[in-house]
Short mmCIF file of C-alpha atoms and ligand atoms in Angstrom, two decimals:
data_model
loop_
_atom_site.label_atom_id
_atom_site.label_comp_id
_atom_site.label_asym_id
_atom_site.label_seq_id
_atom_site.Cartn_x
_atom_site.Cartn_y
_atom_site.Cartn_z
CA UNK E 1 121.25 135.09 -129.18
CA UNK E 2 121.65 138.73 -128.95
CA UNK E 3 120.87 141.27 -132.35
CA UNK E 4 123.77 141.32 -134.37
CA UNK E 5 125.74 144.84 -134.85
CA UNK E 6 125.07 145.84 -138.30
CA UNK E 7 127.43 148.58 -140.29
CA UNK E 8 125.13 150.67 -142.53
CA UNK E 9 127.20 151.89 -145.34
CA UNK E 10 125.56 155.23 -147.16
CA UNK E 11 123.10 155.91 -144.02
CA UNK E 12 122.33 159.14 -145.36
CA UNK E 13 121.54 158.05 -148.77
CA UNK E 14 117.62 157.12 -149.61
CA UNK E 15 117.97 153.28 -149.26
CA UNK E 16 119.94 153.94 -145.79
CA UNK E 17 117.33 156.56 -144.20
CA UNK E 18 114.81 153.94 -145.24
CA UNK E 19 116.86 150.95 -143.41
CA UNK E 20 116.89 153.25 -140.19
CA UNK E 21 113.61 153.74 -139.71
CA UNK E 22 112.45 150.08 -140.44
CA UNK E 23 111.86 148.04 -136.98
CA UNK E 24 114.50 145.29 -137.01
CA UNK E 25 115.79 143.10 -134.28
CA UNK E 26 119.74 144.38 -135.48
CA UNK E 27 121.60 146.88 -133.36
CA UNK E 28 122.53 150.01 -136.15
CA UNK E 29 125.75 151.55 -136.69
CA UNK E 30 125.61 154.01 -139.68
CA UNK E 31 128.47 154.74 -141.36
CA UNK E 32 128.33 158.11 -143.63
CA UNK E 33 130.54 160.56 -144.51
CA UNK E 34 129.03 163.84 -142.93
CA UNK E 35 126.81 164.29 -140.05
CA UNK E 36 122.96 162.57 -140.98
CA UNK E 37 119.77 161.70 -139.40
CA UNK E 38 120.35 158.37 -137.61
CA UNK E 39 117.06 157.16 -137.02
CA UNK E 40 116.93 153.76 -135.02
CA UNK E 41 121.10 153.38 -135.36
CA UNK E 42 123.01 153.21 -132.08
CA UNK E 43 125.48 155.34 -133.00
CA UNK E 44 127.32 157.12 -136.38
CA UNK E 45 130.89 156.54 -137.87
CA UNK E 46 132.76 158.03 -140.11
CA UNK E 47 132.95 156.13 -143.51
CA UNK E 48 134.88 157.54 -146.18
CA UNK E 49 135.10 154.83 -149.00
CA UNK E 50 137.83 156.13 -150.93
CA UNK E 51 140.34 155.85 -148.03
CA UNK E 52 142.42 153.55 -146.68
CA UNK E 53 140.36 152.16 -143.32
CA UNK E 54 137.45 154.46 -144.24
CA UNK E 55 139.46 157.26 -143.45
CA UNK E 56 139.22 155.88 -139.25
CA UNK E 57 142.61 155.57 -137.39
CA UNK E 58 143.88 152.20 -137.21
CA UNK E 59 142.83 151.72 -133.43
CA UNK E 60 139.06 152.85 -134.15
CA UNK E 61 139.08 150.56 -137.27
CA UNK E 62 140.18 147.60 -135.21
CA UNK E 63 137.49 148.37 -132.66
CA UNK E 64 134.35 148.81 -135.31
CA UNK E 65 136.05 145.24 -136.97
CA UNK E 66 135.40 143.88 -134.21
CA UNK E 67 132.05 144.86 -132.72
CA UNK E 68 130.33 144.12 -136.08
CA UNK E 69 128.81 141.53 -137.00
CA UNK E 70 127.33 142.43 -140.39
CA UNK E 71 127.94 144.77 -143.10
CA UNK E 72 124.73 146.47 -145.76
CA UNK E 73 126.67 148.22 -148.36
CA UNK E 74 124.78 150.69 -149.38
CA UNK E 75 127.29 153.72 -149.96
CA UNK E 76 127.94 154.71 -153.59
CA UNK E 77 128.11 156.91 -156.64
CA UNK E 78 124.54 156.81 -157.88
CA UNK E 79 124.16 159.40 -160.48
CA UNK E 80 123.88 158.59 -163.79
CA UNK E 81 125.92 159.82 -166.49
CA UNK E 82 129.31 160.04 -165.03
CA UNK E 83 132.30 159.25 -166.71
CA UNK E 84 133.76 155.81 -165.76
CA UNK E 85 136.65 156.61 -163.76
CA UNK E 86 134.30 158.93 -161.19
CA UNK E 87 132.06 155.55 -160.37
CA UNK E 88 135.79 153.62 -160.09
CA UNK E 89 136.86 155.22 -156.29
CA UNK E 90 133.71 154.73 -154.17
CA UNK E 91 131.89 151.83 -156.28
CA UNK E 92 134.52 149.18 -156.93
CA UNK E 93 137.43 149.98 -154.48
CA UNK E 94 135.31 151.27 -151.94
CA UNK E 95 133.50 148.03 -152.07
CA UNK E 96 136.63 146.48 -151.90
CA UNK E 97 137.92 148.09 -149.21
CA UNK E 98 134.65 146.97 -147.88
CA UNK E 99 135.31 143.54 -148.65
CA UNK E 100 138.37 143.70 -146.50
CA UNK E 101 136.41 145.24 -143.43
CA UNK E 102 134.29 142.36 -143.43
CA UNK E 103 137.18 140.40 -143.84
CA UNK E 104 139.04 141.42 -140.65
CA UNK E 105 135.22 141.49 -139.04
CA UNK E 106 134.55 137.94 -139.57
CA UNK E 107 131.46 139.98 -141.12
CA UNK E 108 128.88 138.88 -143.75
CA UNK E 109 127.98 141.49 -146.34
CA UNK E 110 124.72 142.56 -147.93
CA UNK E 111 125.30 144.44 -150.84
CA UNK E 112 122.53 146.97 -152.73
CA UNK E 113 123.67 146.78 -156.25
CA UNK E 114 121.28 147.41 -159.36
CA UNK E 115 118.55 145.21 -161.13
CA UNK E 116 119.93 146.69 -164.59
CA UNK E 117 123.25 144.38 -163.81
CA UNK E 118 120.71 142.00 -165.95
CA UNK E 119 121.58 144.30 -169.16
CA UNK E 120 124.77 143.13 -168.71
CA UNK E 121 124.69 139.88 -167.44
CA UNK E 122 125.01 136.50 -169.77
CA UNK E 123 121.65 136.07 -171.50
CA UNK E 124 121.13 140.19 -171.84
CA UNK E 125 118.33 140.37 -174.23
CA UNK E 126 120.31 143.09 -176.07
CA UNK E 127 123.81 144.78 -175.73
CA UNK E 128 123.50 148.34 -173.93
CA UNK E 129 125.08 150.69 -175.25
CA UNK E 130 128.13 152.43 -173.83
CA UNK E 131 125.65 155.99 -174.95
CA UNK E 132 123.44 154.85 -172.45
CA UNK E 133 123.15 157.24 -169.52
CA UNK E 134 123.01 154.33 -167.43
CA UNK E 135 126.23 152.42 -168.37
CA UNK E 136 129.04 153.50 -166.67
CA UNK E 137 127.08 153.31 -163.10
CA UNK E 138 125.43 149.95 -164.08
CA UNK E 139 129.00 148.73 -164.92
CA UNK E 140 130.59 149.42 -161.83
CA UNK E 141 127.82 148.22 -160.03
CA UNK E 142 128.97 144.37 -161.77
CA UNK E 143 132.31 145.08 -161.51
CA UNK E 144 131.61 145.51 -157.70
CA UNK E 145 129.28 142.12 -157.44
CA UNK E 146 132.20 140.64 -159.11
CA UNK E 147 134.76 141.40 -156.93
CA UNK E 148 132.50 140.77 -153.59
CA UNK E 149 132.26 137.02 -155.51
CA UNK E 150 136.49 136.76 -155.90
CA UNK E 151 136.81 137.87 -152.29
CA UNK E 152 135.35 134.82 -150.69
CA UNK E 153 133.21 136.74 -148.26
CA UNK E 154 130.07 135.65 -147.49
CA UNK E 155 127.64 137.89 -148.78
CA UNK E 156 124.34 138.33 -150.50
CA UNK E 157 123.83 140.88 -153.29
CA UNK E 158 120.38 142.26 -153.48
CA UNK E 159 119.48 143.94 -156.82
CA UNK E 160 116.55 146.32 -156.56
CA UNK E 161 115.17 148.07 -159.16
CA UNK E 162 114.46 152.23 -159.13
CA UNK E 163 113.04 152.70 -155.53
CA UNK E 164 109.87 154.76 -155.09
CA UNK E 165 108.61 155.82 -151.67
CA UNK E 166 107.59 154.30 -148.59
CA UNK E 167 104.57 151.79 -149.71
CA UNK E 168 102.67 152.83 -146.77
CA UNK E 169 103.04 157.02 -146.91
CA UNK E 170 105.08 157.73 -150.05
CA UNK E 171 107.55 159.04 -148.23
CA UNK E 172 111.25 159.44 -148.86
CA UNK E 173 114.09 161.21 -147.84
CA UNK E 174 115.12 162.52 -151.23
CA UNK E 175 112.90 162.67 -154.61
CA UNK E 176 114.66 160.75 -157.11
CA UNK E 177 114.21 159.66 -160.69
CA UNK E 178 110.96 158.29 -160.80
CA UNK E 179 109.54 161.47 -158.72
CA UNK E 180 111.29 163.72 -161.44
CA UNK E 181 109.88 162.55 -164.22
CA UNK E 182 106.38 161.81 -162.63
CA UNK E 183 106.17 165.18 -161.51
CA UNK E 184 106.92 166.61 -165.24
CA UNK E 185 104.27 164.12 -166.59
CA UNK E 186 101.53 164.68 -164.25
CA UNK E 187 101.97 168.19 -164.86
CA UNK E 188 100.73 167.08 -168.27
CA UNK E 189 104.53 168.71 -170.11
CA UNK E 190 105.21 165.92 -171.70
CA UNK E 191 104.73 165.95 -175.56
CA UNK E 192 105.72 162.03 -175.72
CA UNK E 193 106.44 159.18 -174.07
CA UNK E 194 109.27 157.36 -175.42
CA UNK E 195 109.12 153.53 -174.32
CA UNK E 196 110.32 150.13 -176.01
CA UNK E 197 106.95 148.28 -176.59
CA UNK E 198 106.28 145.41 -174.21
CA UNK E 199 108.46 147.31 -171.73
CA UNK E 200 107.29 147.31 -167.93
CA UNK E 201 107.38 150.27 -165.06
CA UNK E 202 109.26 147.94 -162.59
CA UNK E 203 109.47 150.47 -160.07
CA UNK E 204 109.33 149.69 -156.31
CA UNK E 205 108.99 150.87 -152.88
CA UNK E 206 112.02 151.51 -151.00
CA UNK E 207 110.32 149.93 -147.74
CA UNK E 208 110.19 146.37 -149.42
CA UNK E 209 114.27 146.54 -149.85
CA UNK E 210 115.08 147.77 -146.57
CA UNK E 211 112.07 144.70 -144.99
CA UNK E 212 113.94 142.28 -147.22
CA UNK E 213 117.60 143.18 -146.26
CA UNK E 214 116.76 143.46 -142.71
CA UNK E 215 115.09 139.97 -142.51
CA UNK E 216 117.80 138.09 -144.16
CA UNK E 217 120.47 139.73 -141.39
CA UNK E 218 118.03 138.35 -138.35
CA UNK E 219 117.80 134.77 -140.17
CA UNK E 220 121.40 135.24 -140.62
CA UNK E 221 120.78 134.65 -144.55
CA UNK E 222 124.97 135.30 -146.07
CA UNK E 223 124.12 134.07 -149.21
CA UNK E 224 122.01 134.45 -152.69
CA UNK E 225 121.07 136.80 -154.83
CA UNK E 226 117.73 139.06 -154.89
CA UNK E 227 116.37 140.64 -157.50
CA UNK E 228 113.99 142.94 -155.88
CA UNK E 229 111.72 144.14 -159.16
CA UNK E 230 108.19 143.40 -159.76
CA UNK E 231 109.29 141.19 -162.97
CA UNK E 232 105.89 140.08 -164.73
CA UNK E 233 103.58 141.92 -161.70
CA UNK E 234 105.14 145.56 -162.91
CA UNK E 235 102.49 147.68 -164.52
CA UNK E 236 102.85 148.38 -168.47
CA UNK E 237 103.08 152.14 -169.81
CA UNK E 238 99.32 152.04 -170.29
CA UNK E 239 98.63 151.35 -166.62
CA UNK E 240 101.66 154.11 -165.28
CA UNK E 241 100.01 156.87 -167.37
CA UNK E 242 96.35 155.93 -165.86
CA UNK E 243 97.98 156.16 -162.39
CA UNK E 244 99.80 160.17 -163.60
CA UNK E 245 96.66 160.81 -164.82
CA UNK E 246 94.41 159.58 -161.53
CA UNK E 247 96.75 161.67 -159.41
CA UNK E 248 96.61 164.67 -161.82
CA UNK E 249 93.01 164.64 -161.53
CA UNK E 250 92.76 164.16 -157.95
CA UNK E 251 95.07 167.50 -157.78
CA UNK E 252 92.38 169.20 -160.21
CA UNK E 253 94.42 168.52 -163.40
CA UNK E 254 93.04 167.27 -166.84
CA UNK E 255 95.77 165.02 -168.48
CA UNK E 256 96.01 165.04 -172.22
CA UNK E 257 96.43 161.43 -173.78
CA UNK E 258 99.94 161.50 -174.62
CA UNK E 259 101.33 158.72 -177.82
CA UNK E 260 104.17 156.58 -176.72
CA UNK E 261 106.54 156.75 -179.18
CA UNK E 262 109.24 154.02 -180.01
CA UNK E 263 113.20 155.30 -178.98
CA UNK E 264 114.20 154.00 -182.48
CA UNK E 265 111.32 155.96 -184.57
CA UNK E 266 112.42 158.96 -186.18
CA UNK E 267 110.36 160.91 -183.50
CA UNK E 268 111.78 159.18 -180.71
CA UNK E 269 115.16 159.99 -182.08
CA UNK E 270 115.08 163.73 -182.85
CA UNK E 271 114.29 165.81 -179.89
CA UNK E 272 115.99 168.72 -181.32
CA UNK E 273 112.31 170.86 -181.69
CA UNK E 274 111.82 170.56 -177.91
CA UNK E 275 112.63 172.44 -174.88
CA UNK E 276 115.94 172.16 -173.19
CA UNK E 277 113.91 170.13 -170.28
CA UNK E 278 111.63 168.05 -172.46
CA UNK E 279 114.58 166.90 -174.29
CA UNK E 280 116.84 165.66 -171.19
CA UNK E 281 113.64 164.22 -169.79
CA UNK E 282 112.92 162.32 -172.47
CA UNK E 283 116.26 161.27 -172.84
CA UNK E 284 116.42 159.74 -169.63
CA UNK E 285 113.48 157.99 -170.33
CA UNK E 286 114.47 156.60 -173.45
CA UNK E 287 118.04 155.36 -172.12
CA UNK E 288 116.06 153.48 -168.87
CA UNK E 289 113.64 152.09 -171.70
CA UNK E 290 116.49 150.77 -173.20
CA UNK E 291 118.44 149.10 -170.07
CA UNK E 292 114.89 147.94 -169.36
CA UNK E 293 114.63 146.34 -172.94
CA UNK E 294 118.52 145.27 -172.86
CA UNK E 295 117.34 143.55 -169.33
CA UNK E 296 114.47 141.82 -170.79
CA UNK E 297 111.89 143.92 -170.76
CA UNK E 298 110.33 142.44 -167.95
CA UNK E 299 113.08 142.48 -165.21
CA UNK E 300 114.20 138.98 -163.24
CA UNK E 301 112.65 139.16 -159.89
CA UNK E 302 112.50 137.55 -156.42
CA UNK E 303 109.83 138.58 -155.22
CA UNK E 304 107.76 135.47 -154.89
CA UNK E 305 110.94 134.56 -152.94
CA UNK E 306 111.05 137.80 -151.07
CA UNK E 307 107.45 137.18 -149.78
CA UNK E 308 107.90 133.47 -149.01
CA UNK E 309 111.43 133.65 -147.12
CA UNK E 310 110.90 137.29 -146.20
CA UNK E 311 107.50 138.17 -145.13
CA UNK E 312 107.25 140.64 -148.09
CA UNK E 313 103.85 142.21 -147.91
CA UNK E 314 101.76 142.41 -150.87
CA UNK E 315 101.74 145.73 -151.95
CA UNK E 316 100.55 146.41 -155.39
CA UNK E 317 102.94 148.53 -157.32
CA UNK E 318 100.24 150.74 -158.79
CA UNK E 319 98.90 151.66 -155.23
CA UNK E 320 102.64 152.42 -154.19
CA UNK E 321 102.90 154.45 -157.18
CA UNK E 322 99.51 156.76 -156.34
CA UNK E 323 101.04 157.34 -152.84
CA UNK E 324 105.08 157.99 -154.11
CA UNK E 325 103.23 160.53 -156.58
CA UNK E 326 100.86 162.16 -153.60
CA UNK E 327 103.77 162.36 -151.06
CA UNK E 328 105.84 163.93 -153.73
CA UNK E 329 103.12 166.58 -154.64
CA UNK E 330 102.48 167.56 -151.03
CA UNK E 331 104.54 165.85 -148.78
CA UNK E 332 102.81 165.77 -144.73
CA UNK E 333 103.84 169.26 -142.24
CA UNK E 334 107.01 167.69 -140.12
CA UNK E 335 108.76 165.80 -142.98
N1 LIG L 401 117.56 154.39 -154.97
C1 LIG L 401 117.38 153.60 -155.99
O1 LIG L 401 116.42 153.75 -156.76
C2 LIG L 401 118.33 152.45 -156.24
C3 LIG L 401 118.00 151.54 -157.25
C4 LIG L 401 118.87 150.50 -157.51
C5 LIG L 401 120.02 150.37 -156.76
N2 LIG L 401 120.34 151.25 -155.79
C6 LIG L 401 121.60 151.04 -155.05
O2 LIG L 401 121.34 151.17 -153.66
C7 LIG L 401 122.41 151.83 -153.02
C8 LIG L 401 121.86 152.99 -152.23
O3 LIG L 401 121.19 153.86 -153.12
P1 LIG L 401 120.60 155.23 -152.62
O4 LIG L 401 119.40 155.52 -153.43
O5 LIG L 401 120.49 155.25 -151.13
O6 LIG L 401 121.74 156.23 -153.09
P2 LIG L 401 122.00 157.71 -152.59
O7 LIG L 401 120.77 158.29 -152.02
O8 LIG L 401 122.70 158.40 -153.70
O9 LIG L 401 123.00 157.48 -151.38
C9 LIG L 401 124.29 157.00 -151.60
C10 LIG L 401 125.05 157.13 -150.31
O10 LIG L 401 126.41 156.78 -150.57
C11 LIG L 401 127.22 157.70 -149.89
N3 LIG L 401 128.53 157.85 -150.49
C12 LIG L 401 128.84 158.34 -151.72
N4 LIG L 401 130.18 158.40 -151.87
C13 LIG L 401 130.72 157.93 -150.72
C14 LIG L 401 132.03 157.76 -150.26
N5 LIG L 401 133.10 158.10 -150.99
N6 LIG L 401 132.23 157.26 -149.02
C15 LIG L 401 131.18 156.94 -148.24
N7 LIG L 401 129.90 157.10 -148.60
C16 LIG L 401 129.68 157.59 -149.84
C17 LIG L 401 126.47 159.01 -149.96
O11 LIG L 401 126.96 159.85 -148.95
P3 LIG L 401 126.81 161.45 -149.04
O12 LIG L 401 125.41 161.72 -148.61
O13 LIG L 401 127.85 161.93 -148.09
O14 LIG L 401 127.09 161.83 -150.47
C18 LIG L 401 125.04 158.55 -149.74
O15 LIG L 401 124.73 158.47 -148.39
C19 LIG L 401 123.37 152.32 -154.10
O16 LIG L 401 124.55 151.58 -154.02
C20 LIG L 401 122.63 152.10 -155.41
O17 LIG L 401 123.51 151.64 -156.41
C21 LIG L 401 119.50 152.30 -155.51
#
């Protein structure tokens, strides 16, 4: 049988660069909205989600329907802290329109939604808060699972957790969260730490996604759902300030010890003595402490799965971390 044709939605986003550089026995077509480093795709289309056929004539729709054989959405709004309404266009119709591609394609689709869908899901350990930074996105993210599930298309919905670099190198295309805030913490800035107890650092590296995704298309896997998280293997606070404070040492720097300080205590509460940065840092940690407590505190995961079915390798988060963290401090001449 020959490699199926794959449509990569969001190609130029960090889970999509990732895809296209992972070796896979699937023939790439990445779909993005402006011009992007294609890595190992065949060829790039123009994808606008919030239009009618992607924004592609009808005769060049047609065409891509039917030379593809699979669909990885991966496009969407990904920013926290939006207003509903902006996540509404390119997360829920856009994976509707999506839907209907696949549809017309006779196409299966693998869709990259969020691990904190758990804080919302039956059995959330607590309600989230619609003041959570995270809401909003983490909503529309459901909503779009949802509506993939009412449209009778086959399709799996993987659920990973924030992505960190490549396990092997660290790398990424694009710093995100996780680099952010590491970066301001192993530069020894912040006063606090502001955690739920019990909470885990479920982060993980995009490379194990992409691996997963791209061995379910060549078993021809179109259904189930993946949570890919560390769950119970995720390192505690304790263990992610030991890694900051290994890589801040290993760049020269001595870290203070640093308290972590409960969201609900009055510390954790008034940031209003800090510095403009300090005080949206440690706001974003204290609204992902909370998803992460609404989820559980330890997040669902697949990963035992991932690794059986899969071929997931073994990487220990904390190692991952350590490299993420190096990359991000000084990332290799060429990249
Ligand atoms: N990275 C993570 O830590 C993480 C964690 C959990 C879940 N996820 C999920 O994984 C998926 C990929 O995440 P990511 O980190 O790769 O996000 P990202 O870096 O923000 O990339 C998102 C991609 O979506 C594209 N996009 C946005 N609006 C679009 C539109 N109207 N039409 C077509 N394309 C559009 C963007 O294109 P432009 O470049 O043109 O803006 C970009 O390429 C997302 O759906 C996210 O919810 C990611």
């Amino acid at each position: 049988m020959s490699a199926p044709t794959v449509l990569l939605t969001g190609a130029g986003g960090v889970v999509g660069q990732s895809l296209l550089r992972e070796p896979a026995d699937v023939r790439l077509i990445a779909a993005a909205r402006g011009p992007i480093d294609a890595g190992r795709a065949v060829r790039t289309v123009h994808c606008d989600l919030t239009r009618d056929r992607f924004g592609l004539d009808a005769g060049t729709y047609r065409a891509l329907a039917a030379e593809v054989d699979v669909v990885i959405h991966s496009a969407g709004l990904t920013e926290w802290g939006l207003p509903a309404e902006r996540y509404e266009p390119v997360n829920i119709e856009g994976t509707r329109r999506v839907a209907e591609f696949a549809e017309t394609a006779g196409a299966a689709v693998h869709f990259m939604s969020t691990a904190f869908v758990a804080a919302l899901l039956p059995g959330a350990a607590a309600p989230l808060p619609d003041t959570n930074i995270t809401a909003p996105y983490v909503r529309s993210k459901l909503t779009a699972e949802q509506l993939l599930a009412k449209s009778g298309v086959p399709h799996t919905v993987f659920r990973p957790t924030n992505l960190i670099g490549d396990s092997r190198t660290g790398w990424t295309s694009r710093g995100q969260v996780v680099q952010l805030l590491s970066d301001w913490m192993c530069r020894g800035r912040a006063p606090f730490i502001l955690a739920h107890p019990g909470n885990r650092t479920d982060i993980v590296p995009q490379d194990l996604l992409s691996k997963a995704v791209l061995r379910a298309i060549e078993q021809g896997v179109d259904e189930g759902e993946f949570w890919v998280t560390y769950g119970p293997e995720a390192m505690d606070m304790e263990t992610t300030l030991a890694v900051c404070a290994e890589h801040a040492a290993s760049l020269g720097r001595t870290l203070p010890q640093v308290p972590v300080v409960h969201p609900d205590s009055e510390r954790g509460r008034d940031l209003s003595g800090l510095t403009p940065l300090a005080r949206s840092y440690l706001s974003v940690l204290r609204d992902v402490s909370e998803v992460t407590m609404a989820s559980g505190g330890v997040l669902p995961t697949s990963l035992p799965e991932l690794r059986a079915r899969f071929g997931l390798p073994d990487v220990r988060d904390t190692d991952a971390y350590l490299r993420t963290l190096r990359y991000a401090s000084a990332p290799p001449e060429g990249n």
